[in-house]
Structures are given as C-alpha cells and as structure tokens.
PDB file of C-alpha atoms and ligand atoms in Angstrom:
ATOM      1  CA  UNK A   1       0.000   0.000   0.000  1.00 86.00           C
ATOM      2  CA  UNK A   2       2.845   2.383   0.866  1.00 88.00           C
ATOM      3  CA  UNK A   3       4.328   1.740  -2.620  1.00 91.00           C
ATOM      4  CA  UNK A   4       1.025   2.447  -4.358  1.00 92.00           C
ATOM      5  CA  UNK A   5       0.491   5.685  -2.427  1.00 94.00           C
ATOM      6  CA  UNK A   6       4.101   6.739  -2.951  1.00 95.00           C
ATOM      7  CA  UNK A   7       3.818   6.230  -6.705  1.00 96.00           C
ATOM      8  CA  UNK A   8       0.511   8.149  -6.780  1.00 97.00           C
ATOM      9  CA  UNK A   9       2.063  11.021  -4.837  1.00 97.00           C
ATOM     10  CA  UNK A  10       4.913  11.270  -7.343  1.00 97.00           C
ATOM     11  CA  UNK A  11       2.422  11.328 -10.234  1.00 97.00           C
ATOM     12  CA  UNK A  12       0.364  14.029  -8.503  1.00 97.00           C
ATOM     13  CA  UNK A  13       3.445  16.139  -7.813  1.00 97.00           C
ATOM     14  CA  UNK A  14       4.561  15.916 -11.449  1.00 97.00           C
ATOM     15  CA  UNK A  15       1.123  16.513 -13.025  1.00 96.00           C
ATOM     16  CA  UNK A  16      -0.153  19.273 -10.729  1.00 96.00           C
ATOM     17  CA  UNK A  17       3.046  20.901  -9.510  1.00 94.00           C
ATOM     18  CA  UNK A  18       2.294  20.011  -5.876  1.00 95.00           C
ATOM     19  CA  UNK A  19       5.110  19.823  -3.351  1.00 96.00           C
ATOM     20  CA  UNK A  20       5.944  16.376  -1.987  1.00 96.00           C
ATOM     21  CA  UNK A  21       4.029  16.871   1.266  1.00 96.00           C
ATOM     22  CA  UNK A  22       0.831  18.072  -0.424  1.00 96.00           C
ATOM     23  CA  UNK A  23       1.060  15.267  -2.965  1.00 97.00           C
ATOM     24  CA  UNK A  24       1.361  12.601  -0.232  1.00 95.00           C
ATOM     25  CA  UNK A  25      -1.576  14.135   1.618  1.00 94.00           C
ATOM     26  CA  UNK A  26      -3.744  14.165  -1.517  1.00 96.00           C
ATOM     27  CA  UNK A  27      -2.842  10.559  -2.315  1.00 96.00           C
ATOM     28  CA  UNK A  28      -3.939   9.544   1.196  1.00 94.00           C
ATOM     29  CA  UNK A  29      -7.159  11.591   1.047  1.00 95.00           C
ATOM     30  CA  UNK A  30      -8.106  10.016  -2.296  1.00 96.00           C
ATOM     31  CA  UNK A  31      -7.213   6.494  -1.143  1.00 95.00           C
ATOM     32  CA  UNK A  32      -9.171   6.882   2.095  1.00 94.00           C
ATOM     33  CA  UNK A  33     -12.173   8.084   0.084  1.00 95.00           C
ATOM     34  CA  UNK A  34     -11.883   5.348  -2.572  1.00 94.00           C
ATOM     35  CA  UNK A  35     -11.545   2.629   0.049  1.00 92.00           C
ATOM     36  CA  UNK A  36     -14.012   4.087   2.522  1.00 92.00           C
ATOM     37  CA  UNK A  37     -11.542   4.020   5.388  1.00 92.00           C
ATOM     38  CA  UNK A  38     -10.215   6.694   7.730  1.00 90.00           C
ATOM     39  CA  UNK A  39      -6.860   8.216   6.715  1.00 84.00           C
ATOM     40  CA  UNK A  40      -5.427   6.868   9.996  1.00 87.00           C
ATOM     41  CA  UNK A  41      -6.335   3.318   8.892  1.00 90.00           C
ATOM     42  CA  UNK A  42      -4.039   3.725   5.893  1.00 89.00           C
ATOM     43  CA  UNK A  43      -1.099   4.502   8.141  1.00 86.00           C
ATOM     44  CA  UNK A  44      -1.787   1.416  10.238  1.00 90.00           C
ATOM     45  CA  UNK A  45      -2.031  -0.807   7.128  1.00 90.00           C
ATOM     46  CA  UNK A  46       1.024   0.524   5.364  1.00 86.00           C
ATOM     47  CA  UNK A  47       2.434  -2.878   4.473  1.00 90.00           C
ATOM     48  CA  UNK A  48      -0.864  -4.533   3.354  1.00 90.00           C
ATOM     49  CA  UNK A  49      -1.296  -5.425  -0.313  1.00 89.00           C
ATOM     50  CA  UNK A  50      -4.033  -3.454  -2.090  1.00 88.00           C
ATOM     51  CA  UNK A  51      -6.837  -5.764  -3.299  1.00 85.00           C
ATOM     52  CA  UNK A  52      -7.656  -5.467  -7.017  1.00 88.00           C
ATOM     53  CA  UNK A  53     -11.102  -3.883  -6.571  1.00 86.00           C
ATOM     54  CA  UNK A  54      -9.701  -1.229  -4.283  1.00 88.00           C
ATOM     55  CA  UNK A  55      -6.759  -0.614  -6.589  1.00 90.00           C
ATOM     56  CA  UNK A  56      -9.190   0.010  -9.474  1.00 94.00           C
ATOM     57  CA  UNK A  57     -11.330   2.411  -7.426  1.00 94.00           C
ATOM     58  CA  UNK A  58      -8.241   4.367  -6.423  1.00 96.00           C
ATOM     59  CA  UNK A  59      -6.864   4.449  -9.991  1.00 96.00           C
ATOM     60  CA  UNK A  60     -10.152   5.835 -11.323  1.00 96.00           C
ATOM     61  CA  UNK A  61     -10.132   8.646  -8.778  1.00 97.00           C
ATOM     62  CA  UNK A  62      -6.423   9.317  -9.250  1.00 98.00           C
ATOM     63  CA  UNK A  63      -6.745   9.716 -13.003  1.00 98.00           C
ATOM     64  CA  UNK A  64      -9.508  12.299 -12.543  1.00 98.00           C
ATOM     65  CA  UNK A  65      -7.341  14.179 -10.066  1.00 98.00           C
ATOM     66  CA  UNK A  66      -4.349  13.975 -12.435  1.00 97.00           C
ATOM     67  CA  UNK A  67      -6.575  15.624 -15.075  1.00 97.00           C
ATOM     68  CA  UNK A  68      -7.082  18.516 -12.643  1.00 96.00           C
ATOM     69  CA  UNK A  69     -10.458  17.875 -10.976  1.00 97.00           C
ATOM     70  CA  UNK A  70     -10.385  19.406  -7.497  1.00 98.00           C
ATOM     71  CA  UNK A  71     -10.103  16.998  -4.564  1.00 97.00           C
ATOM     72  CA  UNK A  72     -13.213  18.553  -2.997  1.00 97.00           C
ATOM     73  CA  UNK A  73     -15.334  17.692  -6.062  1.00 98.00           C
ATOM     74  CA  UNK A  74     -13.934  14.148  -6.141  1.00 98.00           C
ATOM     75  CA  UNK A  75     -14.696  13.490  -2.480  1.00 97.00           C
ATOM     76  CA  UNK A  76     -17.774  15.746  -2.451  1.00 97.00           C
ATOM     77  CA  UNK A  77     -16.810  17.497   0.749  1.00 95.00           C
ATOM     78  CA  UNK A  78     -14.689  20.253   2.261  1.00 97.00           C
ATOM     79  CA  UNK A  79     -14.277  21.517   5.814  1.00 97.00           C
ATOM     80  CA  UNK A  80     -15.138  25.117   6.618  1.00 98.00           C
ATOM     81  CA  UNK A  81     -14.866  26.631  10.092  1.00 98.00           C
ATOM     82  CA  UNK A  82     -14.465  23.137  11.520  1.00 97.00           C
ATOM     83  CA  UNK A  83     -17.604  21.671   9.943  1.00 98.00           C
ATOM     84  CA  UNK A  84     -17.917  19.332   6.946  1.00 97.00           C
ATOM     85  CA  UNK A  85     -19.792  20.700   3.912  1.00 98.00           C
ATOM     86  CA  UNK A  86     -21.029  18.831   0.860  1.00 98.00           C
ATOM     87  CA  UNK A  87     -19.766  20.391  -2.344  1.00 98.00           C
ATOM     88  CA  UNK A  88     -20.599  19.733  -5.978  1.00 98.00           C
ATOM     89  CA  UNK A  89     -19.449  21.474  -9.183  1.00 98.00           C
ATOM     90  CA  UNK A  90     -22.544  23.695  -8.784  1.00 98.00           C
ATOM     91  CA  UNK A  91     -20.872  25.565  -5.922  1.00 98.00           C
ATOM     92  CA  UNK A  92     -17.578  27.267  -5.235  1.00 98.00           C
ATOM     93  CA  UNK A  93     -15.316  25.180  -3.002  1.00 98.00           C
ATOM     94  CA  UNK A  94     -15.198  26.837   0.451  1.00 98.00           C
ATOM     95  CA  UNK A  95     -11.834  28.522   0.977  1.00 96.00           C
ATOM     96  CA  UNK A  96      -9.940  29.144   4.198  1.00 95.00           C
ATOM     97  CA  UNK A  97      -9.672  32.887   3.488  1.00 95.00           C
ATOM     98  CA  UNK A  98     -13.456  33.152   3.620  1.00 97.00           C
ATOM     99  CA  UNK A  99     -13.330  32.188   7.313  1.00 97.00           C
ATOM    100  CA  UNK A 100     -12.115  35.768   7.847  1.00 97.00           C
ATOM    101  CA  UNK A 101     -15.470  37.059   6.599  1.00 98.00           C
ATOM    102  CA  UNK A 102     -17.272  34.846   9.132  1.00 98.00           C
ATOM    103  CA  UNK A 103     -14.960  35.878  11.970  1.00 98.00           C
ATOM    104  CA  UNK A 104     -15.566  39.566  11.219  1.00 98.00           C
ATOM    105  CA  UNK A 105     -19.325  39.079  11.086  1.00 98.00           C
ATOM    106  CA  UNK A 106     -19.130  37.329  14.485  1.00 98.00           C
ATOM    107  CA  UNK A 107     -17.395  40.381  15.969  1.00 97.00           C
ATOM    108  CA  UNK A 108     -20.392  42.467  14.869  1.00 95.00           C
ATOM    109  CA  UNK A 109     -23.051  40.235  16.442  1.00 96.00           C
ATOM    110  CA  UNK A 110     -23.085  39.561  20.173  1.00 93.00           C
ATOM    111  CA  UNK A 111     -23.532  35.857  21.054  1.00 93.00           C
ATOM    112  CA  UNK A 112     -27.111  36.174  22.316  1.00 91.00           C
ATOM    113  CA  UNK A 113     -28.245  38.905  19.930  1.00 92.00           C
ATOM    114  CA  UNK A 114     -31.408  38.307  17.889  1.00 95.00           C
ATOM    115  CA  UNK A 115     -29.836  39.954  14.845  1.00 97.00           C
ATOM    116  CA  UNK A 116     -30.963  39.584  11.229  1.00 98.00           C
ATOM    117  CA  UNK A 117     -28.079  38.392   9.040  1.00 98.00           C
ATOM    118  CA  UNK A 118     -27.881  38.036   5.265  1.00 98.00           C
ATOM    119  CA  UNK A 119     -25.427  36.004   3.174  1.00 98.00           C
ATOM    120  CA  UNK A 120     -25.320  37.041  -0.492  1.00 98.00           C
ATOM    121  CA  UNK A 121     -24.517  34.326  -3.051  1.00 98.00           C
ATOM    122  CA  UNK A 122     -24.413  31.552  -0.490  1.00 98.00           C
ATOM    123  CA  UNK A 123     -23.203  28.731  -2.787  1.00 98.00           C
ATOM    124  CA  UNK A 124     -22.592  25.700  -0.548  1.00 98.00           C
ATOM    125  CA  UNK A 125     -24.155  27.654   2.323  1.00 98.00           C
ATOM    126  CA  UNK A 126     -20.912  27.505   4.308  1.00 98.00           C
ATOM    127  CA  UNK A 127     -21.023  31.139   5.486  1.00 98.00           C
ATOM    128  CA  UNK A 128     -24.730  31.243   6.373  1.00 98.00           C
ATOM    129  CA  UNK A 129     -24.731  27.852   8.093  1.00 98.00           C
ATOM    130  CA  UNK A 130     -21.627  28.711  10.110  1.00 98.00           C
ATOM    131  CA  UNK A 131     -23.204  32.007  11.223  1.00 98.00           C
ATOM    132  CA  UNK A 132     -26.422  30.206  12.189  1.00 98.00           C
ATOM    133  CA  UNK A 133     -24.434  27.789  14.366  1.00 98.00           C
ATOM    134  CA  UNK A 134     -22.176  30.389  15.934  1.00 97.00           C
ATOM    135  CA  UNK A 135     -25.047  32.817  16.639  1.00 97.00           C
ATOM    136  CA  UNK A 136     -28.074  30.616  17.423  1.00 96.00           C
ATOM    137  CA  UNK A 137     -30.307  33.578  18.294  1.00 97.00           C
ATOM    138  CA  UNK A 138     -29.708  35.292  14.950  1.00 98.00           C
ATOM    139  CA  UNK A 139     -32.090  34.908  12.036  1.00 98.00           C
ATOM    140  CA  UNK A 140     -29.948  34.000   9.044  1.00 98.00           C
ATOM    141  CA  UNK A 141     -31.148  34.489   5.462  1.00 98.00           C
ATOM    142  CA  UNK A 142     -29.123  33.293   2.472  1.00 98.00           C
ATOM    143  CA  UNK A 143     -29.716  33.994  -1.202  1.00 98.00           C
ATOM    144  CA  UNK A 144     -28.341  32.616  -4.434  1.00 98.00           C
ATOM    145  CA  UNK A 145     -29.643  32.977  -7.961  1.00 97.00           C
ATOM    146  CA  UNK A 146     -28.539  29.411  -8.785  1.00 98.00           C
ATOM    147  CA  UNK A 147     -31.206  26.844  -7.917  1.00 97.00           C
ATOM    148  CA  UNK A 148     -28.580  24.099  -8.146  1.00 98.00           C
ATOM    149  CA  UNK A 149     -26.385  25.883  -5.595  1.00 98.00           C
ATOM    150  CA  UNK A 150     -29.342  26.414  -3.254  1.00 98.00           C
ATOM    151  CA  UNK A 151     -30.124  22.692  -3.405  1.00 98.00           C
ATOM    152  CA  UNK A 152     -26.584  21.994  -2.118  1.00 98.00           C
ATOM    153  CA  UNK A 153     -26.899  24.695   0.555  1.00 98.00           C
ATOM    154  CA  UNK A 154     -30.227  23.286   1.758  1.00 98.00           C
ATOM    155  CA  UNK A 155     -28.772  19.772   2.033  1.00 98.00           C
ATOM    156  CA  UNK A 156     -25.876  21.156   4.052  1.00 98.00           C
ATOM    157  CA  UNK A 157     -28.252  22.999   6.370  1.00 98.00           C
ATOM    158  CA  UNK A 158     -30.232  19.798   6.911  1.00 98.00           C
ATOM    159  CA  UNK A 159     -27.133  17.662   7.500  1.00 98.00           C
ATOM    160  CA  UNK A 160     -25.629  20.218   9.872  1.00 98.00           C
ATOM    161  CA  UNK A 161     -28.973  20.964  11.505  1.00 98.00           C
ATOM    162  CA  UNK A 162     -28.816  24.712  10.849  1.00 98.00           C
ATOM    163  CA  UNK A 163     -31.802  27.019  10.733  1.00 97.00           C
ATOM    164  CA  UNK A 164     -31.313  29.212   7.649  1.00 98.00           C
ATOM    165  CA  UNK A 165     -33.891  30.837   5.383  1.00 98.00           C
ATOM    166  CA  UNK A 166     -32.817  30.143   1.776  1.00 98.00           C
ATOM    167  CA  UNK A 167     -34.237  32.216  -1.083  1.00 98.00           C
ATOM    168  CA  UNK A 168     -33.698  32.099  -4.818  1.00 98.00           C
ATOM    169  CA  UNK A 169     -32.704  35.649  -5.524  1.00 98.00           C
ATOM    170  CA  UNK A 170     -30.428  37.560  -7.864  1.00 98.00           C
ATOM    171  CA  UNK A 171     -28.662  39.517  -5.079  1.00 98.00           C
ATOM    172  CA  UNK A 172     -31.366  41.672  -3.422  1.00 98.00           C
ATOM    173  CA  UNK A 173     -34.095  41.047  -6.028  1.00 98.00           C
ATOM    174  CA  UNK A 174     -36.297  38.912  -3.731  1.00 98.00           C
ATOM    175  CA  UNK A 175     -35.582  40.993  -0.608  1.00 98.00           C
ATOM    176  CA  UNK A 176     -37.668  44.096  -1.276  1.00 97.00           C
ATOM    177  CA  UNK A 177     -38.353  45.966   1.966  1.00 96.00           C
ATOM    178  CA  UNK A 178     -36.153  43.683   4.123  1.00 98.00           C
ATOM    179  CA  UNK A 179     -33.355  45.072   6.295  1.00 98.00           C
ATOM    180  CA  UNK A 180     -30.519  43.341   8.117  1.00 98.00           C
ATOM    181  CA  UNK A 181     -28.112  44.087  10.944  1.00 98.00           C
ATOM    182  CA  UNK A 182     -25.224  42.535   9.061  1.00 98.00           C
ATOM    183  CA  UNK A 183     -24.870  41.671   5.381  1.00 98.00           C
ATOM    184  CA  UNK A 184     -21.967  39.512   4.238  1.00 98.00           C
ATOM    185  CA  UNK A 185     -20.982  38.172   0.858  1.00 98.00           C
ATOM    186  CA  UNK A 186     -18.254  36.435  -1.094  1.00 98.00           C
ATOM    187  CA  UNK A 187     -19.362  37.524  -4.569  1.00 98.00           C
ATOM    188  CA  UNK A 188     -17.590  36.783  -7.837  1.00 98.00           C
ATOM    189  CA  UNK A 189     -14.653  39.172  -8.061  1.00 97.00           C
ATOM    190  CA  UNK A 190     -12.184  37.815 -10.603  1.00 97.00           C
ATOM    191  CA  UNK A 191     -11.702  39.793 -13.853  1.00 96.00           C
ATOM    192  CA  UNK A 192     -13.229  37.862 -16.762  1.00 95.00           C
ATOM    193  CA  UNK A 193      -9.906  37.691 -18.639  1.00 95.00           C
ATOM    194  CA  UNK A 194      -7.774  36.834 -15.576  1.00 96.00           C
ATOM    195  CA  UNK A 195      -5.441  33.933 -16.516  1.00 95.00           C
ATOM    196  CA  UNK A 196      -5.994  32.579 -12.972  1.00 93.00           C
ATOM    197  CA  UNK A 197      -9.407  31.296 -14.201  1.00 95.00           C
ATOM    198  CA  UNK A 198      -7.599  28.880 -16.548  1.00 94.00           C
ATOM    199  CA  UNK A 199      -5.436  27.313 -13.832  1.00 93.00           C
ATOM    200  CA  UNK A 200      -5.862  24.773 -11.052  1.00 93.00           C
ATOM    201  CA  UNK A 201      -9.127  24.048  -9.239  1.00 95.00           C
ATOM    202  CA  UNK A 202     -10.954  27.152 -10.499  1.00 96.00           C
ATOM    203  CA  UNK A 203     -11.173  25.644 -14.016  1.00 96.00           C
ATOM    204  CA  UNK A 204     -13.762  23.238 -12.612  1.00 97.00           C
ATOM    205  CA  UNK A 205     -15.698  25.715 -10.477  1.00 97.00           C
ATOM    206  CA  UNK A 206     -18.820  27.618 -11.634  1.00 96.00           C
ATOM    207  CA  UNK A 207     -17.600  30.660 -13.543  1.00 95.00           C
ATOM    208  CA  UNK A 208     -20.719  32.510 -12.362  1.00 95.00           C
ATOM    209  CA  UNK A 209     -19.300  32.307  -8.820  1.00 97.00           C
ATOM    210  CA  UNK A 210     -15.868  33.584  -9.841  1.00 96.00           C
ATOM    211  CA  UNK A 211     -15.880  36.083 -12.718  1.00 95.00           C
ATOM    212  CA  UNK A 212     -17.410  39.545 -12.539  1.00 96.00           C
ATOM    213  CA  UNK A 213     -16.973  41.747 -15.580  1.00 94.00           C
ATOM    214  CA  UNK A 214     -13.846  43.202 -17.156  1.00 94.00           C
ATOM    215  CA  UNK A 215     -12.356  44.463 -13.870  1.00 95.00           C
ATOM    216  CA  UNK A 216     -13.874  41.896 -11.490  1.00 97.00           C
ATOM    217  CA  UNK A 217     -15.750  44.653  -9.655  1.00 97.00           C
ATOM    218  CA  UNK A 218     -19.139  44.440 -11.399  1.00 97.00           C
ATOM    219  CA  UNK A 219     -20.901  42.596  -8.559  1.00 98.00           C
ATOM    220  CA  UNK A 220     -19.033  44.356  -5.746  1.00 98.00           C
ATOM    221  CA  UNK A 221     -20.116  47.687  -7.263  1.00 98.00           C
ATOM    222  CA  UNK A 222     -23.756  46.604  -7.360  1.00 98.00           C
ATOM    223  CA  UNK A 223     -23.695  45.158  -3.842  1.00 98.00           C
ATOM    224  CA  UNK A 224     -22.123  48.197  -2.197  1.00 98.00           C
ATOM    225  CA  UNK A 225     -24.745  50.422  -3.818  1.00 98.00           C
ATOM    226  CA  UNK A 226     -27.742  48.165  -3.205  1.00 98.00           C
ATOM    227  CA  UNK A 227     -26.906  47.025   0.358  1.00 98.00           C
ATOM    228  CA  UNK A 228     -27.605  50.516   1.693  1.00 97.00           C
ATOM    229  CA  UNK A 229     -31.309  49.952   1.142  1.00 97.00           C
ATOM    230  CA  UNK A 230     -31.189  46.696   3.125  1.00 98.00           C
ATOM    231  CA  UNK A 231     -29.208  47.642   6.246  1.00 98.00           C
ATOM    232  CA  UNK A 232     -30.712  48.899   9.471  1.00 97.00           C
ATOM    233  CA  UNK A 233     -29.171  52.143  10.773  1.00 97.00           C
ATOM    234  CA  UNK A 234     -25.782  51.154  12.244  1.00 96.00           C
ATOM    235  CA  UNK A 235     -25.831  47.865  10.290  1.00 97.00           C
ATOM    236  CA  UNK A 236     -22.632  46.467   8.775  1.00 98.00           C
ATOM    237  CA  UNK A 237     -21.741  45.384   5.241  1.00 98.00           C
ATOM    238  CA  UNK A 238     -18.749  43.038   4.872  1.00 98.00           C
ATOM    239  CA  UNK A 239     -17.554  41.882   1.454  1.00 98.00           C
ATOM    240  CA  UNK A 240     -14.765  39.547   0.422  1.00 98.00           C
ATOM    241  CA  UNK A 241     -12.734  40.750  -2.562  1.00 98.00           C
ATOM    242  CA  UNK A 242      -9.545  40.108  -4.528  1.00 96.00           C
ATOM    243  CA  UNK A 243      -6.118  40.801  -3.001  1.00 95.00           C
ATOM    244  CA  UNK A 244      -5.726  43.977  -5.097  1.00 96.00           C
ATOM    245  CA  UNK A 245      -9.291  45.330  -4.880  1.00 98.00           C
ATOM    246  CA  UNK A 246      -9.322  46.833  -1.374  1.00 98.00           C
ATOM    247  CA  UNK A 247      -8.734  50.456  -2.485  1.00 98.00           C
ATOM    248  CA  UNK A 248     -11.481  50.191  -5.118  1.00 98.00           C
ATOM    249  CA  UNK A 249     -13.965  48.619  -2.673  1.00 98.00           C
ATOM    250  CA  UNK A 250     -13.187  51.206   0.012  1.00 98.00           C
ATOM    251  CA  UNK A 251     -13.719  53.978  -2.562  1.00 98.00           C
ATOM    252  CA  UNK A 252     -17.099  52.460  -3.449  1.00 98.00           C
ATOM    253  CA  UNK A 253     -18.079  52.293   0.223  1.00 98.00           C
ATOM    254  CA  UNK A 254     -17.045  55.917   0.630  1.00 98.00           C
ATOM    255  CA  UNK A 255     -18.971  57.058  -2.451  1.00 97.00           C
ATOM    256  CA  UNK A 256     -22.095  55.406  -1.089  1.00 97.00           C
ATOM    257  CA  UNK A 257     -21.802  57.075   2.314  1.00 97.00           C
ATOM    258  CA  UNK A 258     -20.762  54.179   4.541  1.00 98.00           C
ATOM    259  CA  UNK A 259     -19.026  55.020   7.831  1.00 97.00           C
ATOM    260  CA  UNK A 260     -16.141  53.248   9.644  1.00 98.00           C
ATOM    261  CA  UNK A 261     -14.756  51.892   6.377  1.00 98.00           C
ATOM    262  CA  UNK A 262     -12.059  49.270   6.977  1.00 98.00           C
ATOM    263  CA  UNK A 263     -10.117  46.487   5.264  1.00 98.00           C
ATOM    264  CA  UNK A 264      -8.871  43.340   7.001  1.00 98.00           C
ATOM    265  CA  UNK A 265      -6.079  40.931   5.962  1.00 97.00           C
ATOM    266  CA  UNK A 266      -6.552  37.173   5.641  1.00 94.00           C
ATOM    267  CA  UNK A 267      -4.172  34.609   7.189  1.00 90.00           C
ATOM    268  CA  UNK A 268      -1.831  35.047   4.233  1.00 93.00           C
ATOM    269  CA  UNK A 269      -1.656  38.773   5.049  1.00 95.00           C
ATOM    270  CA  UNK A 270      -3.607  39.772   1.917  1.00 96.00           C
ATOM    271  CA  UNK A 271      -6.268  42.501   2.203  1.00 98.00           C
ATOM    272  CA  UNK A 272      -9.286  40.276   1.701  1.00 98.00           C
ATOM    273  CA  UNK A 273     -12.405  41.775   3.287  1.00 98.00           C
ATOM    274  CA  UNK A 274     -13.608  45.382   3.343  1.00 98.00           C
ATOM    275  CA  UNK A 275     -16.669  46.804   4.983  1.00 98.00           C
ATOM    276  CA  UNK A 276     -18.449  49.724   6.498  1.00 98.00           C
ATOM    277  CA  UNK A 277     -21.456  50.734   8.553  1.00 98.00           C
ATOM    278  CA  UNK A 278     -24.676  52.538   7.713  1.00 94.00           C
ATOM    279  CA  UNK A 279     -24.793  55.772   9.693  1.00 85.00           C
ATOM    280  CA  UNK A 280     -27.237  55.697  12.641  1.00 78.00           C
TER     281      UNK A 280
HETATM  282  N1  LIG B 301     -10.684  33.544  -4.055  1.00 51.68           N
HETATM  283  C1  LIG B 301     -11.197  32.921  -5.247  1.00 51.68           C
HETATM  284  C2  LIG B 301     -10.084  32.653  -6.225  1.00 51.68           C
HETATM  285  O1  LIG B 301      -9.141  33.350  -6.272  1.00 51.68           O
HETATM  286  C3  LIG B 301     -12.266  33.742  -5.901  1.00 51.68           C
HETATM  287  C4  LIG B 301     -13.541  33.651  -5.154  1.00 51.68           C
HETATM  288  C5  LIG B 301     -14.539  34.624  -5.645  1.00 51.68           C
HETATM  289  O2  LIG B 301     -14.500  35.130  -6.766  1.00 51.68           O
HETATM  290  N2  LIG B 301     -15.451  34.931  -4.804  1.00 51.68           N
HETATM  291  O3  LIG B 301     -10.140  31.698  -6.947  1.00 51.68           O
END
C-alpha cells in the first residue's frame, strides 16, 4: 500500500506541480475516500497489499485528479470553520480565506443577539450555516440565484442541523423591503480575462461564482450600492474581494456614504475583506 500511495504522490506532484508533502496528503485523502476508510487506517495498514477492486477504485479517482479535478469535487466534501460541507461542481469550493469574513461578522453580532443576518450568493451555504451555528439567536437568510447551488446549501443545512432561510434571488431582487443588521458576501470578483481562471481548481468551479466583468468589480459595485437599502441604521456590510481590490472597494463604500470603512487581511496577510457601517 505504501508503494502504491508513494507512486501516486509522485504522479500528482509531477502533473499538478504540488510539493511532496501536499502530494502525499492528496494521495492519502483520495485512497481513504476510494476505500471508505479513515486516513489513519491507511497509516496502520502501510504494508498490506491493495486488493484489485480497491486498486481500481483508487486508480479511477487518481486519473480524474491527475486531469485537474479538485479533490473537494472528487470526495464531495470540504471543511469550513471546523464543519464538513457537501460540495458539488454547482458551488464554489469553500476557501480558508473566507473564514475571515465569518470571523468579522461574528465580531459584529453579540452571542445572544437576535440579529438579522444576510449572506449574499451563499453557494454551498458555508457562510450562512456557520453564522447560524455560531449565533443561534440570529435569524440567518441566504440567497443565491442558482437553484442548483441552493439545493446543495439546503442539504448542508439539513445535515448540519442549521436554521437558515434560503431564497432564490439575484442579489437583493427577492428581498424588497427587508433590512438586516449585518450583510456579508463572497461575490464573484475575478476579472473575466484573468489567466488565474484557466489554472488549477478554479477551471472546474462555476464561472458565475468567480468572474465579474472586465475588472472583477461588477458585482461588488452593485452590492455596495444596493446594500444601503437593506441595512438597518448602524448595520454592517462586509464583502470579500480580490487581493488587489481593497482600495477600489473602500472607494465604493465611501462614495455610497458608509461610515467606519475598513479592510482586514486574511491569514496570508492579503487585504481580503472590506466593509463599512450605515450611519445611525
Ligand atoms: N478567491 C477565489 C479565487 O481566487 C475567488 C472567489 C470569488 O470570486 N469569490 O479563486
């Protein structure tokens, strides 16, 4: 088994440009999934031979991964904020940098507060469901215009036992007259011609969740403008954006009269979330 996993790791490193550690980890994750065992079991059975049926299941998965399919789509799951989420190619794969958006929202809502929260473009539902768990007294609403994405989000809410109101809505379209204490969103923000869209995992992700016009700001521009009409006085808007978009997003927030405009860095030190408050 160790030989098989070692060979797979070398193939993964060569095909995907992974470093040796990442490649070994991926080989183990794929083997554990193919064989329906815990990764720790693999370590304990290092010297076992791999039965033919299991070898075939692993090879099938490995060849898809070698062709670039993201691990999360192959296994159908990804952790976010310590909870497991189902993911399909209908939704963006939850990313660690998006945990910053959740953490910031949590600083705005006291633990027992009966606040109204909105997640724009919920995808897998990872942000909304995490907020619902971390702030059980809050009423969490989540919108997406993709019915396929909402189906995934609803399954995640059921599996994780989270109380979230899901609505099919193109941004605020279905939210006429509704106001929230905190609005968060990880909208598409990559420029349509960005070469990054042709590399790695993103090639397999829904382009509607990634690309936003020639400069990547089309949706951020709309959301900053439209959120004003859906925040209570003193309410907060927090938006994830690209590493180089903070000045543009702060300028938009300023143009639209938000107060306390700030940008926060993600764990990699990149300016990743900007936000502001509606004046009281
Ligand atoms: N951070 C993602 C990427 O670089 C983009 C996510 C998004 O557009 N919301 O692939």
